[in-house]
Amino acid sequence: MKNAIICFVFIFIPFLMNAQETAETVIINPKGNWYFGAEIGSNTIASFKLGEPNKSFQVGVLAEYYTGRHWSLSGRIKYFETGVSFYRPDTHSGGWLDLGSDAYSGFFKGAVISIPITVKWEFRIFKNFSGSLKLGYAQSFETKSTYTNYSENLKTDYPKNYGSSNSGLGFNYFLNNKTAIYVDFETYFGGRKAKIPALIFDNDQYVMNNLINIGVKHNFKK
């Protein structure tokens, strides 16, 4: 993870150096401009519930269009690992009125290429430094799907592509009207990997990932 971040920084040093040399003191208005960039960071598989290692590296590329001074629409291509683990013990009492359930367990480990489409609102904090809130939808395509230790009464043939909700918050800083750097936290929730029967409501198990992104974006228009 540390080496990947170092490589990322060196790849974009030319952009950062140019931005520092031409830094402007005016308030940047990105309305009507396209920005393209890349991001890396950490990935936490929040749907691992049995103590499995849940940290990994993730990476993505970005295209963002500002529809207004504070609003933008972005599309990205992300790669990250995901998974689900669960266990519920046998709760049968053995009595004449037995309302218990069978034991259920399973472990799913996968990796996805995800395409989130996001609407973002940026609110100014100080000059060209702003906070942001974003909300959107992501379509994920599994490149790896491994089901292990699933109970015999649970299926393991779930679709390899599925939709997820995507939300997050972060910070953005325009070095000038061409280049910005940003950091944000986002959550992906979606993709059922188990349907555990219950007396009233089934207990569905979904993949959930928490990502931290560090990125740089640039407007290549001359």
XYZ file of C-alpha atoms in Angstrom:
222
model
C 0.000 0.000 0.000
C 2.777 2.450 0.915
C 4.731 1.675 -2.280
C 1.604 2.133 -4.393
C 0.989 5.582 -2.913
C 4.610 6.593 -3.565
C 4.312 5.483 -7.210
C 1.045 7.402 -7.549
C 2.640 10.595 -6.250
C 5.612 10.348 -8.642
C 3.366 9.736 -11.655
C 1.511 12.985 -11.005
C 4.444 15.123 -9.823
C 4.563 17.009 -13.182
C 0.935 18.086 -12.735
C 1.490 19.120 -9.141
C 4.680 21.059 -9.928
C 2.996 22.934 -12.765
C 0.027 23.705 -10.537
C 2.232 25.140 -7.817
C 4.132 27.285 -10.318
C 0.932 28.760 -11.721
C -1.117 28.868 -8.517
C -3.758 31.566 -8.576
C -5.244 33.471 -5.687
C -8.642 33.904 -7.345
C -11.560 31.668 -6.450
C -11.750 28.909 -9.055
C -15.061 28.341 -10.822
C -14.917 24.919 -12.560
C -18.391 25.206 -14.128
C -18.550 23.759 -17.637
C -15.202 21.948 -17.439
C -14.178 18.298 -17.638
C -11.575 16.894 -15.243
C -9.855 13.534 -15.631
C -7.812 11.843 -12.953
C -6.837 8.820 -10.930
C -7.179 7.738 -7.323
C -5.813 5.102 -4.987
C -6.425 4.208 -1.384
C -7.544 1.674 1.159
C -10.446 -0.755 1.042
C -12.196 -2.210 4.086
C -14.614 -5.100 3.583
C -17.225 -4.173 6.176
C -19.330 -7.274 5.461
C -16.664 -9.621 6.860
C -18.125 -10.338 10.291
C -16.045 -13.252 11.593
C -12.658 -11.618 12.012
C -11.173 -12.304 8.570
C -8.483 -9.938 7.201
C -10.527 -7.169 5.605
C -7.981 -4.564 4.453
C -6.665 -4.254 0.912
C -5.587 -1.814 -1.786
C -7.945 -0.268 -4.344
C -7.486 1.912 -7.415
C -9.607 3.844 -9.883
C -9.806 6.397 -12.704
C -12.155 9.375 -12.874
C -14.012 11.587 -15.347
C -15.878 14.522 -13.778
C -17.954 17.289 -15.326
C -18.951 20.390 -13.350
C -22.526 21.357 -14.174
C -22.219 24.370 -11.862
C -19.789 26.030 -9.530
C -20.685 23.655 -6.694
C -22.210 20.665 -8.524
C -20.662 17.926 -10.614
C -21.447 14.567 -12.192
C -18.699 11.945 -12.223
C -18.110 8.497 -13.610
C -15.351 6.218 -12.404
C -13.919 2.758 -12.951
C -12.812 1.150 -9.668
C -11.164 -2.139 -8.775
C -11.394 -3.564 -5.256
C -11.873 -6.789 -3.338
C -15.123 -7.599 -1.572
C -16.748 -10.376 0.419
C -19.230 -11.611 3.012
C -18.929 -13.899 6.033
C -21.665 -14.984 8.421
C -22.600 -17.601 10.990
C -25.844 -18.247 12.813
C -26.073 -21.199 15.229
C -28.832 -23.792 15.426
C -31.580 -22.384 17.666
C -33.933 -25.383 17.752
C -35.114 -26.138 21.281
C -36.299 -29.685 20.627
C -39.570 -28.979 22.438
C -43.105 -29.484 21.184
C -43.320 -25.801 20.198
C -40.041 -25.365 18.370
C -39.687 -21.954 16.736
C -35.941 -22.202 16.255
C -33.978 -22.265 13.002
C -31.207 -24.333 11.466
C -27.551 -23.339 11.558
C -26.329 -21.206 8.668
C -22.800 -20.222 7.697
C -20.824 -19.115 4.683
C -17.810 -17.248 3.372
C -17.700 -15.394 0.075
C -14.553 -13.724 -1.279
C -14.520 -11.791 -4.519
C -13.119 -8.886 -6.491
C -14.999 -6.439 -8.680
C -14.630 -3.827 -11.351
C -17.180 -1.247 -10.270
C -18.531 1.689 -12.283
C -20.035 4.297 -9.946
C -21.978 7.261 -11.340
C -22.147 9.999 -8.733
C -23.697 13.406 -8.177
C -21.511 15.595 -5.939
C -22.109 18.841 -4.090
C -19.052 20.877 -3.115
C -19.408 23.533 -0.418
C -16.667 26.092 0.090
C -14.737 26.026 3.354
C -11.956 28.515 2.571
C -11.124 29.990 -0.831
C -10.417 27.013 -3.141
C -10.651 24.430 -0.371
C -14.068 22.785 -0.125
C -15.910 19.905 1.455
C -18.105 17.576 -0.540
C -21.035 15.185 -0.268
C -21.836 12.650 -2.988
C -24.518 10.118 -3.757
C -24.911 7.706 -6.625
C -25.261 4.247 -8.074
C -22.574 1.717 -8.952
C -22.738 -1.287 -11.253
C -20.221 -3.954 -10.225
C -18.852 -6.865 -12.251
C -17.149 -9.704 -10.400
C -13.744 -10.784 -11.664
C -13.386 -13.278 -8.816
C -16.134 -15.227 -6.994
C -15.319 -17.867 -4.381
C -17.959 -19.430 -2.110
C -16.710 -21.638 0.731
C -18.207 -23.217 3.860
C -21.764 -22.442 2.747
C -24.469 -24.460 4.445
C -26.064 -27.037 2.159
C -29.421 -25.295 2.445
C -28.058 -22.012 1.024
C -27.542 -21.302 -2.663
C -24.254 -20.019 -4.120
C -25.236 -19.045 -7.662
C -25.805 -15.327 -7.223
C -25.326 -13.002 -10.225
C -21.782 -11.909 -10.981
C -22.916 -8.371 -11.747
C -25.142 -6.274 -9.524
C -26.030 -2.737 -8.516
C -24.896 -0.958 -5.361
C -25.660 2.300 -3.626
C -22.678 4.637 -3.390
C -22.346 7.567 -0.980
C -19.505 9.525 0.543
C -17.959 12.723 1.835
C -14.577 14.364 1.410
C -12.427 17.394 0.691
C -11.313 19.003 -2.583
C -8.639 21.642 -3.211
C -8.099 23.456 -6.519
C -4.416 24.238 -6.970
C -5.458 26.294 -10.011
C -8.182 26.129 -12.665
C -6.492 23.085 -14.246
C -5.595 20.823 -11.333
C -7.196 19.725 -8.082
C -6.355 17.195 -5.406
C -8.880 15.461 -3.198
C -9.446 12.894 -0.479
C -12.743 11.240 0.359
C -14.448 8.397 2.162
C -17.156 6.381 0.421
C -19.347 3.337 1.016
C -20.612 0.721 -1.434
C -23.607 -1.354 -0.345
C -25.259 -3.993 -2.491
C -25.002 -7.426 -3.989
C -26.762 -10.173 -2.027
C -24.630 -13.209 -1.239
C -26.888 -15.146 1.138
C -30.576 -15.401 1.974
C -31.009 -16.847 5.462
C -34.577 -17.960 6.233
C -36.196 -16.582 9.387
C -39.579 -16.848 11.087
C -40.777 -13.423 9.900
C -38.135 -11.665 7.770
C -35.264 -13.341 5.925
C -31.789 -12.259 6.996
C -30.084 -11.276 3.741
C -26.321 -10.861 3.588
C -24.950 -8.127 1.295
C -21.436 -7.064 0.379
C -20.369 -3.741 1.902
C -17.111 -1.855 1.329
C -15.671 1.306 2.857
C -13.072 3.046 0.679
C -10.689 5.938 1.319
C -9.538 7.649 -1.896
C -6.587 9.953 -2.484
C -6.712 11.467 -5.949
C -5.659 14.119 -8.413
C -7.675 15.414 -11.391
C -6.706 17.672 -14.269
C -8.467 19.676 -16.965
C -6.536 18.990 -20.208
C -8.327 21.691 -22.195
C -5.903 24.303 -23.492
